[in-house]
mmCIF file of C-alpha atoms and ligand atoms in Angstrom:
data_model
loop_
_atom_site.group_PDB
_atom_site.id
_atom_site.type_symbol
_atom_site.label_atom_id
_atom_site.label_comp_id
_atom_site.label_asym_id
_atom_site.label_seq_id
_atom_site.Cartn_x
_atom_site.Cartn_y
_atom_site.Cartn_z
ATOM 1 C CA UNK A 1 -85.267 7.458 -40.102
ATOM 2 C CA UNK A 2 -82.398 5.227 -42.317
ATOM 3 C CA UNK A 3 -79.374 4.358 -41.004
ATOM 4 C CA UNK A 4 -76.628 2.726 -42.885
ATOM 5 C CA UNK A 5 -74.714 0.169 -40.901
ATOM 6 C CA UNK A 6 -71.402 -0.916 -42.076
ATOM 7 C CA UNK A 7 -70.598 -4.219 -41.049
ATOM 8 C CA UNK A 8 -73.906 -5.027 -39.691
ATOM 9 C CA UNK A 9 -73.666 -8.802 -40.084
ATOM 10 C CA UNK A 10 -70.662 -8.624 -37.895
ATOM 11 C CA UNK A 11 -70.779 -9.640 -33.760
ATOM 12 C CA UNK A 12 -71.990 -5.786 -32.418
ATOM 13 C CA UNK A 13 -73.788 -5.360 -35.958
ATOM 14 C CA UNK A 14 -75.638 -7.666 -35.247
ATOM 15 C CA UNK A 15 -77.077 -7.329 -32.185
ATOM 16 C CA UNK A 16 -77.088 -3.403 -32.693
ATOM 17 C CA UNK A 17 -79.599 -3.797 -35.452
ATOM 18 C CA UNK A 18 -82.337 -5.543 -32.906
ATOM 19 C CA UNK A 19 -82.232 -2.201 -30.453
ATOM 20 C CA UNK A 20 -82.515 0.000 -33.543
ATOM 21 C CA UNK A 21 -85.226 -1.972 -34.642
ATOM 22 C CA UNK A 22 -86.735 -1.805 -31.900
ATOM 23 C CA UNK A 23 -86.296 1.909 -31.398
ATOM 24 C CA UNK A 24 -87.804 2.150 -34.775
ATOM 25 C CA UNK A 25 -85.093 3.192 -37.371
ATOM 26 C CA UNK A 26 -85.309 1.473 -41.040
ATOM 27 C CA UNK A 27 -82.148 0.205 -41.486
ATOM 28 C CA UNK A 28 -79.832 -1.149 -44.598
ATOM 29 C CA UNK A 29 -77.389 -3.722 -43.895
ATOM 30 C CA UNK A 30 -73.264 -3.603 -46.068
ATOM 31 C CA UNK A 31 -71.150 -6.182 -45.300
ATOM 32 C CA UNK A 32 -68.749 -8.008 -47.294
ATOM 33 C CA UNK A 33 -69.465 -11.649 -45.186
ATOM 34 C CA UNK A 34 -65.218 -11.230 -44.816
ATOM 35 C CA UNK A 35 -66.145 -12.622 -40.948
ATOM 36 C CA UNK A 36 -69.462 -12.975 -41.164
ATOM 37 C CA UNK A 37 -72.095 -15.431 -42.560
ATOM 38 C CA UNK A 38 -74.908 -15.085 -44.855
ATOM 39 C CA UNK A 39 -77.357 -16.383 -42.544
ATOM 40 C CA UNK A 40 -77.232 -13.817 -40.334
ATOM 41 C CA UNK A 41 -79.803 -12.193 -42.179
ATOM 42 C CA UNK A 42 -82.104 -14.465 -41.519
ATOM 43 C CA UNK A 43 -81.642 -14.221 -37.921
ATOM 44 C CA UNK A 44 -81.805 -10.232 -38.005
ATOM 45 C CA UNK A 45 -85.190 -10.311 -39.324
ATOM 46 C CA UNK A 46 -86.505 -12.679 -36.984
ATOM 47 C CA UNK A 47 -85.907 -11.511 -34.441
ATOM 48 C CA UNK A 48 -86.915 -8.250 -35.407
ATOM 49 C CA UNK A 49 -89.752 -9.159 -36.886
ATOM 50 C CA UNK A 50 -89.851 -7.329 -40.167
ATOM 51 C CA UNK A 51 -87.582 -7.388 -43.040
ATOM 52 C CA UNK A 52 -84.580 -5.774 -43.824
ATOM 53 C CA UNK A 53 -82.440 -4.108 -46.625
ATOM 54 C CA UNK A 54 -79.367 -6.226 -47.202
ATOM 55 C CA UNK A 55 -75.859 -5.182 -49.634
ATOM 56 C CA UNK A 56 -73.463 -7.457 -50.168
ATOM 57 C CA UNK A 57 -70.208 -5.180 -51.135
ATOM 58 C CA UNK A 58 -67.259 -4.229 -49.951
ATOM 59 C CA UNK A 59 -67.218 -0.811 -48.460
ATOM 60 C CA UNK A 60 -63.781 -0.465 -50.454
ATOM 61 C CA UNK A 61 -65.953 0.117 -53.430
ATOM 62 C CA UNK A 62 -66.633 4.331 -52.939
ATOM 63 C CA UNK A 63 -68.730 3.913 -56.326
ATOM 64 C CA UNK A 64 -71.109 1.065 -54.489
ATOM 65 C CA UNK A 65 -71.091 2.813 -51.044
ATOM 66 C CA UNK A 66 -72.592 6.535 -52.781
ATOM 67 C CA UNK A 67 -75.309 4.068 -54.445
ATOM 68 C CA UNK A 68 -76.299 2.482 -51.198
ATOM 69 C CA UNK A 69 -76.506 6.172 -49.149
ATOM 70 C CA UNK A 70 -78.335 7.857 -52.456
ATOM 71 C CA UNK A 71 -80.766 4.672 -53.306
ATOM 72 C CA UNK A 72 -81.980 4.322 -49.669
ATOM 73 C CA UNK A 73 -82.085 7.741 -48.858
ATOM 74 C CA UNK A 74 -79.216 7.638 -46.009
ATOM 75 C CA UNK A 75 -79.204 10.192 -43.227
ATOM 76 C CA UNK A 76 -76.726 8.739 -40.467
ATOM 77 C CA UNK A 77 -74.280 5.766 -40.846
ATOM 78 C CA UNK A 78 -73.009 3.445 -38.090
ATOM 79 C CA UNK A 79 -69.806 2.207 -38.746
ATOM 80 C CA UNK A 80 -68.692 -1.534 -38.164
ATOM 81 C CA UNK A 81 -66.956 -2.541 -40.900
ATOM 82 C CA UNK A 82 -62.762 -3.158 -40.124
ATOM 83 C CA UNK A 83 -60.493 -6.111 -39.462
ATOM 84 C CA UNK A 84 -60.199 -6.824 -35.131
ATOM 85 C CA UNK A 85 -57.603 -8.813 -34.283
ATOM 86 C CA UNK A 86 -54.587 -7.237 -32.441
ATOM 87 C CA UNK A 87 -52.061 -10.600 -33.469
ATOM 88 C CA UNK A 88 -52.655 -10.574 -37.524
ATOM 89 C CA UNK A 89 -52.467 -6.534 -37.701
ATOM 90 C CA UNK A 90 -48.503 -7.091 -36.290
ATOM 91 C CA UNK A 91 -48.654 -10.513 -39.215
ATOM 92 C CA UNK A 92 -50.394 -8.297 -41.189
ATOM 93 C CA UNK A 93 -50.061 -4.336 -41.058
ATOM 94 C CA UNK A 94 -50.876 -3.506 -43.986
ATOM 95 C CA UNK A 95 -53.870 -5.356 -44.335
ATOM 96 C CA UNK A 96 -55.100 -3.255 -41.637
ATOM 97 C CA UNK A 97 -54.316 -0.574 -42.450
ATOM 98 C CA UNK A 98 -56.313 -1.757 -45.825
ATOM 99 C CA UNK A 99 -59.409 -2.905 -44.929
ATOM 100 C CA UNK A 100 -59.990 -0.455 -42.054
ATOM 101 C CA UNK A 101 -58.839 2.934 -42.549
ATOM 102 C CA UNK A 102 -58.972 2.838 -46.582
ATOM 103 C CA UNK A 103 -62.855 1.538 -45.809
ATOM 104 C CA UNK A 104 -63.308 4.264 -44.056
ATOM 105 C CA UNK A 105 -62.514 6.959 -46.423
ATOM 106 C CA UNK A 106 -64.228 5.430 -49.152
ATOM 107 C CA UNK A 107 -67.035 5.543 -46.504
ATOM 108 C CA UNK A 108 -66.249 9.255 -45.991
ATOM 109 C CA UNK A 109 -65.471 10.048 -49.886
ATOM 110 C CA UNK A 110 -69.481 8.440 -50.317
ATOM 111 C CA UNK A 111 -70.960 10.233 -47.657
ATOM 112 C CA UNK A 112 -69.655 13.958 -48.660
ATOM 113 C CA UNK A 113 -70.882 12.852 -52.084
ATOM 114 C CA UNK A 114 -74.658 12.117 -50.963
ATOM 115 C CA UNK A 115 -73.995 15.066 -48.323
ATOM 116 C CA UNK A 116 -74.866 12.907 -45.371
ATOM 117 C CA UNK A 117 -73.051 14.317 -42.286
ATOM 118 C CA UNK A 118 -73.468 11.948 -39.148
ATOM 119 C CA UNK A 119 -71.508 8.992 -38.567
ATOM 120 C CA UNK A 120 -71.169 6.800 -35.060
ATOM 121 C CA UNK A 121 -67.753 4.877 -35.540
ATOM 122 C CA UNK A 122 -66.640 1.955 -33.291
ATOM 123 C CA UNK A 123 -63.124 2.729 -32.431
ATOM 124 C CA UNK A 124 -61.807 0.868 -29.092
ATOM 125 C CA UNK A 125 -60.107 1.158 -26.010
ATOM 126 C CA UNK A 126 -56.878 0.179 -26.877
ATOM 127 C CA UNK A 127 -56.911 3.397 -28.455
ATOM 128 C CA UNK A 128 -55.621 4.713 -25.041
ATOM 129 C CA UNK A 129 -52.409 2.237 -24.579
ATOM 130 C CA UNK A 130 -51.117 1.846 -21.506
ATOM 131 C CA UNK A 131 -52.582 3.359 -18.143
ATOM 132 C CA UNK A 132 -51.523 7.051 -16.921
ATOM 133 C CA UNK A 133 -54.507 5.873 -14.788
ATOM 134 C CA UNK A 134 -57.163 3.992 -14.399
ATOM 135 C CA UNK A 135 -59.726 4.367 -14.808
ATOM 136 C CA UNK A 136 -59.763 5.728 -18.406
ATOM 137 C CA UNK A 137 -61.826 8.440 -19.061
ATOM 138 C CA UNK A 138 -62.166 10.164 -22.646
ATOM 139 C CA UNK A 139 -59.045 12.343 -21.692
ATOM 140 C CA UNK A 140 -56.210 10.093 -21.555
ATOM 141 C CA UNK A 141 -53.417 10.430 -23.669
ATOM 142 C CA UNK A 142 -54.337 7.789 -27.032
ATOM 143 C CA UNK A 143 -51.219 5.884 -28.084
ATOM 144 C CA UNK A 144 -51.081 2.845 -30.540
ATOM 145 C CA UNK A 145 -49.721 -0.251 -29.082
ATOM 146 C CA UNK A 146 -50.304 -2.238 -32.217
ATOM 147 C CA UNK A 147 -51.307 -1.861 -35.403
ATOM 148 C CA UNK A 148 -55.149 -2.597 -35.210
ATOM 149 C CA UNK A 149 -55.285 0.250 -32.625
ATOM 150 C CA UNK A 150 -53.189 2.901 -34.974
ATOM 151 C CA UNK A 151 -55.875 1.569 -37.288
ATOM 152 C CA UNK A 152 -58.571 2.957 -34.877
ATOM 153 C CA UNK A 153 -56.727 5.794 -33.837
ATOM 154 C CA UNK A 154 -56.092 7.171 -37.116
ATOM 155 C CA UNK A 155 -59.772 7.015 -37.802
ATOM 156 C CA UNK A 156 -60.516 8.375 -35.073
ATOM 157 C CA UNK A 157 -58.621 11.593 -35.969
ATOM 158 C CA UNK A 158 -59.780 11.404 -39.509
ATOM 159 C CA UNK A 159 -63.455 12.115 -37.883
ATOM 160 C CA UNK A 160 -61.905 14.666 -35.868
ATOM 161 C CA UNK A 161 -60.321 16.810 -39.092
ATOM 162 C CA UNK A 162 -63.768 16.209 -40.746
ATOM 163 C CA UNK A 163 -65.369 17.496 -37.824
ATOM 164 C CA UNK A 164 -62.995 20.648 -37.579
ATOM 165 C CA UNK A 165 -63.626 21.575 -41.567
ATOM 166 C CA UNK A 166 -67.534 21.993 -41.224
ATOM 167 C CA UNK A 167 -69.309 22.554 -38.501
ATOM 168 C CA UNK A 168 -72.602 20.241 -39.867
ATOM 169 C CA UNK A 169 -70.258 17.400 -39.120
ATOM 170 C CA UNK A 170 -70.912 15.198 -36.685
ATOM 171 C CA UNK A 171 -68.439 12.408 -35.465
ATOM 172 C CA UNK A 172 -69.298 9.918 -32.164
ATOM 173 C CA UNK A 173 -66.652 7.642 -31.749
ATOM 174 C CA UNK A 174 -67.646 4.987 -29.161
ATOM 175 C CA UNK A 175 -64.616 3.627 -27.703
ATOM 176 C CA UNK A 176 -65.988 -0.181 -27.168
ATOM 177 C CA UNK A 177 -64.447 -2.223 -23.713
ATOM 178 C CA UNK A 178 -64.974 -6.016 -23.767
ATOM 179 C CA UNK A 179 -67.677 -6.855 -25.420
ATOM 180 C CA UNK A 180 -68.760 -10.246 -24.285
ATOM 181 C CA UNK A 181 -72.569 -12.401 -23.551
ATOM 182 C CA UNK A 182 -75.453 -12.585 -26.872
ATOM 183 C CA UNK A 183 -79.350 -11.329 -28.055
ATOM 184 C CA UNK A 184 -81.243 -13.305 -25.300
ATOM 185 C CA UNK A 185 -83.559 -15.740 -28.192
ATOM 186 C CA UNK A 186 -79.333 -17.482 -28.105
ATOM 187 C CA UNK A 187 -80.013 -17.409 -31.913
ATOM 188 C CA UNK A 188 -77.143 -14.455 -32.363
ATOM 189 C CA UNK A 189 -73.813 -14.155 -30.820
ATOM 190 C CA UNK A 190 -70.039 -14.345 -31.270
ATOM 191 C CA UNK A 191 -69.507 -16.926 -34.122
ATOM 192 C CA UNK A 192 -65.171 -16.253 -34.688
ATOM 193 C CA UNK A 193 -63.805 -17.993 -37.541
ATOM 194 C CA UNK A 194 -61.438 -20.986 -35.918
ATOM 195 C CA UNK A 195 -60.478 -21.218 -32.878
ATOM 196 C CA UNK A 196 -61.036 -17.842 -30.752
ATOM 197 C CA UNK A 197 -58.201 -15.678 -29.758
ATOM 198 C CA UNK A 198 -60.155 -13.518 -27.017
ATOM 199 C CA UNK A 199 -61.175 -15.305 -23.195
ATOM 200 C CA UNK A 200 -65.934 -15.524 -24.112
ATOM 201 C CA UNK A 201 -65.580 -17.134 -27.178
ATOM 202 C CA UNK A 202 -62.966 -19.392 -25.472
ATOM 203 C CA UNK A 203 -64.658 -20.341 -22.961
ATOM 204 C CA UNK A 204 -67.954 -21.610 -24.688
ATOM 205 C CA UNK A 205 -65.715 -24.451 -26.394
ATOM 206 C CA UNK A 206 -64.157 -25.527 -23.504
ATOM 207 C CA UNK A 207 -67.339 -25.793 -21.864
ATOM 208 C CA UNK A 208 -68.578 -27.009 -25.187
ATOM 209 C CA UNK A 209 -66.158 -29.891 -25.320
ATOM 210 C CA UNK A 210 -65.282 -28.585 -28.000
ATOM 211 C CA UNK A 211 -61.719 -27.691 -26.570
ATOM 212 C CA UNK A 212 -59.783 -29.330 -23.706
ATOM 213 C CA UNK A 213 -59.005 -26.284 -21.296
ATOM 214 C CA UNK A 214 -59.031 -22.823 -21.284
ATOM 215 C CA UNK A 215 -54.921 -21.446 -21.606
ATOM 216 C CA UNK A 216 -54.845 -18.575 -18.784
ATOM 217 C CA UNK A 217 -52.642 -15.800 -20.363
ATOM 218 C CA UNK A 218 -50.171 -15.071 -17.648
ATOM 219 C CA UNK A 219 -50.974 -15.084 -13.233
ATOM 220 C CA UNK A 220 -48.557 -13.070 -11.138
ATOM 221 C CA UNK A 221 -50.336 -9.926 -13.044
ATOM 222 C CA UNK A 222 -50.107 -6.975 -9.948
ATOM 223 C CA UNK A 223 -54.210 -7.643 -9.456
ATOM 224 C CA UNK A 224 -56.898 -8.525 -6.840
ATOM 225 C CA UNK A 225 -55.585 -12.779 -8.104
ATOM 226 C CA UNK A 226 -52.798 -12.432 -10.449
ATOM 227 C CA UNK A 227 -54.303 -12.847 -13.460
ATOM 228 C CA UNK A 228 -55.785 -9.760 -16.004
ATOM 229 C CA UNK A 229 -58.772 -7.808 -15.822
ATOM 230 C CA UNK A 230 -60.910 -6.480 -17.798
ATOM 231 C CA UNK A 231 -64.015 -4.483 -17.932
ATOM 232 C CA UNK A 232 -66.685 -6.656 -19.808
ATOM 233 C CA UNK A 233 -69.802 -4.942 -21.202
ATOM 234 C CA UNK A 234 -73.193 -6.903 -22.814
ATOM 235 C CA UNK A 235 -73.054 -6.719 -25.990
ATOM 236 C CA UNK A 236 -77.072 -5.917 -25.854
ATOM 237 C CA UNK A 237 -75.943 -3.069 -23.434
ATOM 238 C CA UNK A 238 -73.417 -1.917 -26.195
ATOM 239 C CA UNK A 239 -76.129 -1.885 -28.492
ATOM 240 C CA UNK A 240 -78.268 0.543 -26.765
ATOM 241 C CA UNK A 241 -75.466 2.741 -26.297
ATOM 242 C CA UNK A 242 -75.520 3.050 -29.951
ATOM 243 C CA UNK A 243 -79.581 3.767 -30.236
ATOM 244 C CA UNK A 244 -78.332 6.949 -26.982
ATOM 245 C CA UNK A 245 -75.844 7.283 -29.628
ATOM 246 C CA UNK A 246 -77.339 7.732 -32.770
ATOM 247 C CA UNK A 247 -79.906 9.994 -30.923
ATOM 248 C CA UNK A 248 -77.165 12.133 -29.196
ATOM 249 C CA UNK A 249 -75.612 12.439 -32.710
ATOM 250 C CA UNK A 250 -78.606 13.925 -34.691
ATOM 251 C CA UNK A 251 -78.894 16.776 -31.209
ATOM 252 C CA UNK A 252 -74.933 17.665 -31.776
ATOM 253 C CA UNK A 253 -72.964 18.596 -33.577
ATOM 254 C CA UNK A 254 -68.451 18.406 -33.478
ATOM 255 C CA UNK A 255 -66.428 14.955 -32.799
ATOM 256 C CA UNK A 256 -67.554 13.589 -29.397
ATOM 257 C CA UNK A 257 -65.471 10.879 -28.095
ATOM 258 C CA UNK A 258 -67.384 7.933 -25.245
ATOM 259 C CA UNK A 259 -66.253 5.129 -23.151
ATOM 260 C CA UNK A 260 -68.626 2.191 -23.416
ATOM 261 C CA UNK A 261 -68.307 -0.125 -20.636
ATOM 262 C CA UNK A 262 -69.691 -1.147 -17.191
ATOM 263 C CA UNK A 263 -67.372 0.938 -15.432
ATOM 264 C CA UNK A 264 -66.107 -2.206 -12.881
ATOM 265 C CA UNK A 265 -62.733 -4.858 -14.167
ATOM 266 C CA UNK A 266 -63.783 -8.322 -13.685
ATOM 267 C CA UNK A 267 -60.062 -10.815 -13.381
ATOM 268 C CA UNK A 268 -60.655 -13.928 -15.677
ATOM 269 C CA UNK A 269 -60.549 -16.455 -12.978
ATOM 270 C CA UNK A 270 -63.587 -14.071 -11.436
ATOM 271 C CA UNK A 271 -64.999 -14.650 -15.094
ATOM 272 C CA UNK A 272 -64.231 -17.937 -15.241
ATOM 273 C CA UNK A 273 -65.956 -18.964 -12.084
ATOM 274 C CA UNK A 274 -68.852 -17.436 -12.660
ATOM 275 C CA UNK A 275 -69.484 -18.725 -16.005
ATOM 276 C CA UNK A 276 -68.824 -22.214 -14.223
ATOM 277 C CA UNK A 277 -71.471 -21.041 -11.459
ATOM 278 C CA UNK A 278 -73.846 -20.443 -14.143
ATOM 279 C CA UNK A 279 -73.711 -22.939 -16.884
ATOM 280 C CA UNK A 280 -72.723 -25.455 -14.112
ATOM 281 C CA UNK A 281 -70.027 -26.657 -16.209
ATOM 282 C CA UNK A 282 -66.539 -27.336 -14.437
ATOM 283 C CA UNK A 283 -63.437 -25.688 -16.790
ATOM 284 C CA UNK A 284 -60.865 -27.117 -17.373
ATOM 285 C CA UNK A 285 -57.316 -24.363 -16.791
ATOM 286 C CA UNK A 286 -54.076 -24.031 -17.921
ATOM 287 C CA UNK A 287 -51.858 -21.566 -16.448
ATOM 288 C CA UNK A 288 -49.593 -20.823 -19.193
ATOM 289 C CA UNK A 289 -47.346 -18.028 -19.423
ATOM 290 C CA UNK A 290 -48.545 -14.157 -20.215
ATOM 291 C CA UNK A 291 -49.803 -13.464 -23.457
ATOM 292 C CA UNK A 292 -47.457 -10.607 -25.972
ATOM 293 C CA UNK A 293 -49.084 -6.928 -25.822
ATOM 294 C CA UNK A 294 -51.738 -7.695 -23.135
ATOM 295 C CA UNK A 295 -51.854 -4.698 -20.399
ATOM 296 C CA UNK A 296 -52.313 -6.445 -16.878
ATOM 297 C CA UNK A 297 -56.087 -4.426 -15.960
ATOM 298 C CA UNK A 298 -57.694 -1.806 -17.812
ATOM 299 C CA UNK A 299 -61.915 -0.379 -17.224
ATOM 300 C CA UNK A 300 -63.387 2.648 -17.866
ATOM 301 C CA UNK A 301 -65.349 5.437 -16.792
ATOM 302 C CA UNK A 302 -68.312 5.451 -17.937
ATOM 303 C CA UNK A 303 -69.525 8.995 -16.609
ATOM 304 C CA UNK A 304 -69.508 11.213 -20.001
ATOM 305 C CA UNK A 305 -72.201 8.518 -21.465
ATOM 306 C CA UNK A 306 -74.303 8.839 -18.399
ATOM 307 C CA UNK A 307 -74.593 12.802 -19.157
ATOM 308 C CA UNK A 308 -74.446 12.683 -22.333
ATOM 309 C CA UNK A 309 -75.952 10.476 -23.623
ATOM 310 C CA UNK A 310 -78.677 8.768 -20.703
ATOM 311 C CA UNK A 311 -76.741 5.539 -20.938
ATOM 312 C CA UNK A 312 -75.274 3.103 -19.049
ATOM 313 C CA UNK A 313 -75.178 -0.821 -18.746
ATOM 314 C CA UNK A 314 -77.119 -2.722 -16.535
ATOM 315 C CA UNK A 315 -76.562 -6.633 -17.652
ATOM 316 C CA UNK A 316 -74.140 -8.035 -15.389
ATOM 317 C CA UNK A 317 -72.105 -10.464 -15.780
ATOM 318 C CA UNK A 318 -73.858 -13.132 -14.626
ATOM 319 C CA UNK A 319 -76.460 -12.429 -17.956
ATOM 320 C CA UNK A 320 -73.216 -11.872 -19.731
ATOM 321 C CA UNK A 321 -72.140 -15.602 -19.079
ATOM 322 C CA UNK A 322 -75.131 -17.784 -19.252
ATOM 323 C CA UNK A 323 -76.126 -15.552 -22.644
ATOM 324 C CA UNK A 324 -72.551 -16.248 -24.212
ATOM 325 C CA UNK A 325 -73.465 -20.442 -23.408
ATOM 326 C CA UNK A 326 -77.209 -20.209 -24.778
ATOM 327 C CA UNK A 327 -75.850 -18.763 -27.595
ATOM 328 C CA UNK A 328 -73.566 -22.112 -28.380
ATOM 329 C CA UNK A 329 -75.442 -23.934 -31.077
ATOM 330 C CA UNK A 330 -74.425 -20.617 -33.018
ATOM 331 C CA UNK A 331 -71.584 -19.221 -32.254
ATOM 332 C CA UNK A 332 -69.585 -22.390 -33.003
ATOM 333 C CA UNK A 333 -68.723 -24.006 -37.047
ATOM 334 C CA UNK A 334 -68.178 -27.349 -36.318
HETATM 335 P P1 LIG B 1 -67.339 -8.517 -36.653
HETATM 336 O O1 LIG B 1 -65.663 -9.484 -37.797
HETATM 337 O O2 LIG B 1 -67.918 -9.394 -35.878
HETATM 338 O O3 LIG B 1 -67.506 -8.022 -37.576
HETATM 339 C C1 LIG B 1 -67.725 -7.340 -38.630
HETATM 340 C C2 LIG B 1 -68.087 -6.939 -40.392
HETATM 341 O O4 LIG B 1 -67.943 -5.997 -41.107
HETATM 342 C C3 LIG B 1 -67.824 -8.432 -40.318
HETATM 343 O O5 LIG B 1 -69.441 -9.167 -40.772
HETATM 344 C C4 LIG B 1 -67.340 -8.304 -41.420
HETATM 345 O O6 LIG B 1 -67.879 -9.142 -42.509
HETATM 346 C C5 LIG B 1 -67.478 -6.356 -42.104
HETATM 347 N N1 LIG B 1 -67.053 -6.024 -42.810
HETATM 348 C C6 LIG B 1 -64.537 -6.373 -42.645
HETATM 349 N N2 LIG B 1 -64.431 -5.949 -43.627
HETATM 350 C C7 LIG B 1 -65.444 -5.058 -44.584
HETATM 351 C C8 LIG B 1 -65.977 -4.309 -45.495
HETATM 352 N N3 LIG B 1 -64.011 -4.169 -46.410
HETATM 353 N N4 LIG B 1 -66.685 -4.483 -46.599
HETATM 354 C C9 LIG B 1 -67.359 -4.271 -46.023
HETATM 355 N N5 LIG B 1 -67.552 -5.614 -45.326
HETATM 356 C C10 LIG B 1 -67.022 -5.710 -44.156
HETATM 357 O O7 LIG B 1 -66.655 -7.614 -35.815
HETATM 358 P P2 LIG B 1 -67.167 -7.133 -34.461
HETATM 359 O O8 LIG B 1 -66.515 -7.207 -32.927
HETATM 360 O O9 LIG B 1 -68.772 -6.775 -34.454
HETATM 361 O O10 LIG B 1 -66.790 -5.338 -34.326
HETATM 362 C C11 LIG B 1 -67.441 -4.659 -34.784
HETATM 363 C C12 LIG B 1 -66.278 -3.111 -34.259
HETATM 364 O O11 LIG B 1 -66.299 -2.869 -33.488
HETATM 365 C C13 LIG B 1 -64.952 -3.475 -35.488
HETATM 366 O O12 LIG B 1 -64.604 -2.256 -36.053
HETATM 367 C C14 LIG B 1 -63.978 -3.743 -34.413
HETATM 368 O O13 LIG B 1 -62.842 -4.000 -34.234
HETATM 369 C C15 LIG B 1 -64.848 -2.678 -33.159
HETATM 370 N N6 LIG B 1 -64.449 -3.493 -32.375
HETATM 371 C C16 LIG B 1 -64.890 -4.592 -31.544
HETATM 372 C C17 LIG B 1 -64.333 -4.790 -29.710
HETATM 373 C C18 LIG B 1 -64.698 -6.662 -29.927
HETATM 374 O O14 LIG B 1 -63.998 -6.945 -29.443
HETATM 375 N N7 LIG B 1 -65.252 -7.132 -30.652
HETATM 376 C C19 LIG B 1 -63.885 -4.114 -29.541
HETATM 377 C C20 LIG B 1 -63.293 -3.145 -29.636
HETATM 378 C C21 LIG B 1 -63.875 -2.120 -31.064
HETATM 379 N N1 LIG B 2 -57.493 -14.023 -21.740
HETATM 380 C C1 LIG B 2 -57.391 -15.635 -21.251
HETATM 381 N N2 LIG B 2 -56.578 -16.785 -22.326
HETATM 382 C C2 LIG B 2 -57.587 -16.957 -23.382
HETATM 383 C C3 LIG B 2 -57.788 -15.600 -23.969
HETATM 384 C C4 LIG B 2 -57.659 -14.426 -22.831
HETATM 385 O O1 LIG B 2 -56.324 -15.500 -20.034
HETATM 386 O O2 LIG B 2 -57.633 -17.659 -24.387
HETATM 387 C C5 LIG B 2 -56.979 -12.856 -20.884
HETATM 388 C C6 LIG B 2 -56.052 -12.102 -21.318
HETATM 389 O O3 LIG B 2 -55.243 -12.652 -21.333
HETATM 390 C C7 LIG B 2 -57.610 -11.057 -21.119
HETATM 391 C C8 LIG B 2 -58.445 -11.372 -21.239
HETATM 392 O O4 LIG B 2 -58.398 -12.548 -21.084
HETATM 393 O O5 LIG B 2 -56.617 -10.957 -20.050
HETATM 394 C C9 LIG B 2 -59.074 -10.846 -22.037
HETATM 395 O O6 LIG B 2 -58.456 -11.012 -22.981
HETATM 396 P P1 LIG B 2 -59.814 -11.023 -24.650
HETATM 397 O O7 LIG B 2 -58.931 -11.593 -25.939
HETATM 398 O O8 LIG B 2 -61.145 -11.891 -24.693
HETATM 399 O O9 LIG B 2 -59.747 -9.811 -25.006
HETATM 400 P P2 LIG B 2 -58.185 -8.043 -25.455
HETATM 401 O O10 LIG B 2 -58.758 -7.633 -23.978
HETATM 402 O O11 LIG B 2 -57.608 -9.320 -25.376
HETATM 403 O O12 LIG B 2 -59.093 -7.591 -25.923
#
């Protein structure tokens, strides 16, 4: 069965491509390389052990998307493509609405034109906003606390309206928590351009000697050790979650929001200590002030994914840290 992966050369898309090929799907990847490199295609093909169809282009080009859907007899779409840096979205909000919301409209128009009504969408735990209770379950009220989150919420709601307008539509909105780690081969990983803003890629660069010390953003939160707590999930588990979501999508109808996390919270210091243990590297630390816009702590309620998708995360924090470290040669742009 042919599936289109928008943004398929990015961090989560490339890992999901491997899991989907292993599950027997045929893939078409569409990407404009705004946040990935062309060499990822070779890496995916090497690990997958078969050629993958690739289309270079921008999702906002609805004619190109429509032609891609038609020429490849696509049956369903996983929509990863988008911009994802919260700070950048505060500085350039219109770029985020253009690239995230406009891309999604263009994609959905092309899907409607080709009578394809099955989509899995990459959403984020950020749509829950300030926690009213924890763990966040899927019924927790949603609210956006920055433009990035607003684009995710907007797309979620568009998909809900679409599902309400036509019972043949199925939209699975996957709300990711904090994906980290890399494929076990060490040949795929998270390769941000410039200085990383996320914790794990920053940690990898400090351990490799490219950056001097890890700045810990806040050590006075009301958490176990004063540092921020998150629900880190191995990207390979997340990728497997997409296989389960795709299977669910083809047997269900309607709109479904599902958390993909582990259900466990880990503090910055706990993550650093686990990283030091598995890599045998000492990480120099700077305790600095809180980062604007950060929440103290949040984690997922994961029972809906277990019940509906029969999926749950299997890999632990040590697996996440070790695989991130083992992929360092392809994660750092020199
Ligand atoms: P990524 O930047 O590594 O991958 C996104 C891919 O989409 C890139 O390869 C980029 O070149 C491509 N792309 C962007 N705009 C495009 C466009 N207009 N046309 C075609 N291709 C385009 O990001 P990721 O970490 O793999 O995230 C994938 C999705 O998951 C994003 O929508 C992101 O918002 C969401 N998400 C990510 C995280 C995370 O921590 N990584 C957490 C929650 C949600
Ligand atoms: N963090 C940190 N130093 C860094 C990057 C992140 O202390 O250089 C902290 C951040 O404050 C948060 C956690 O690590 O508590 C996860 O941040 P990240 O940016 O990876 O993901 P977020 O949860 O913000 O999406």
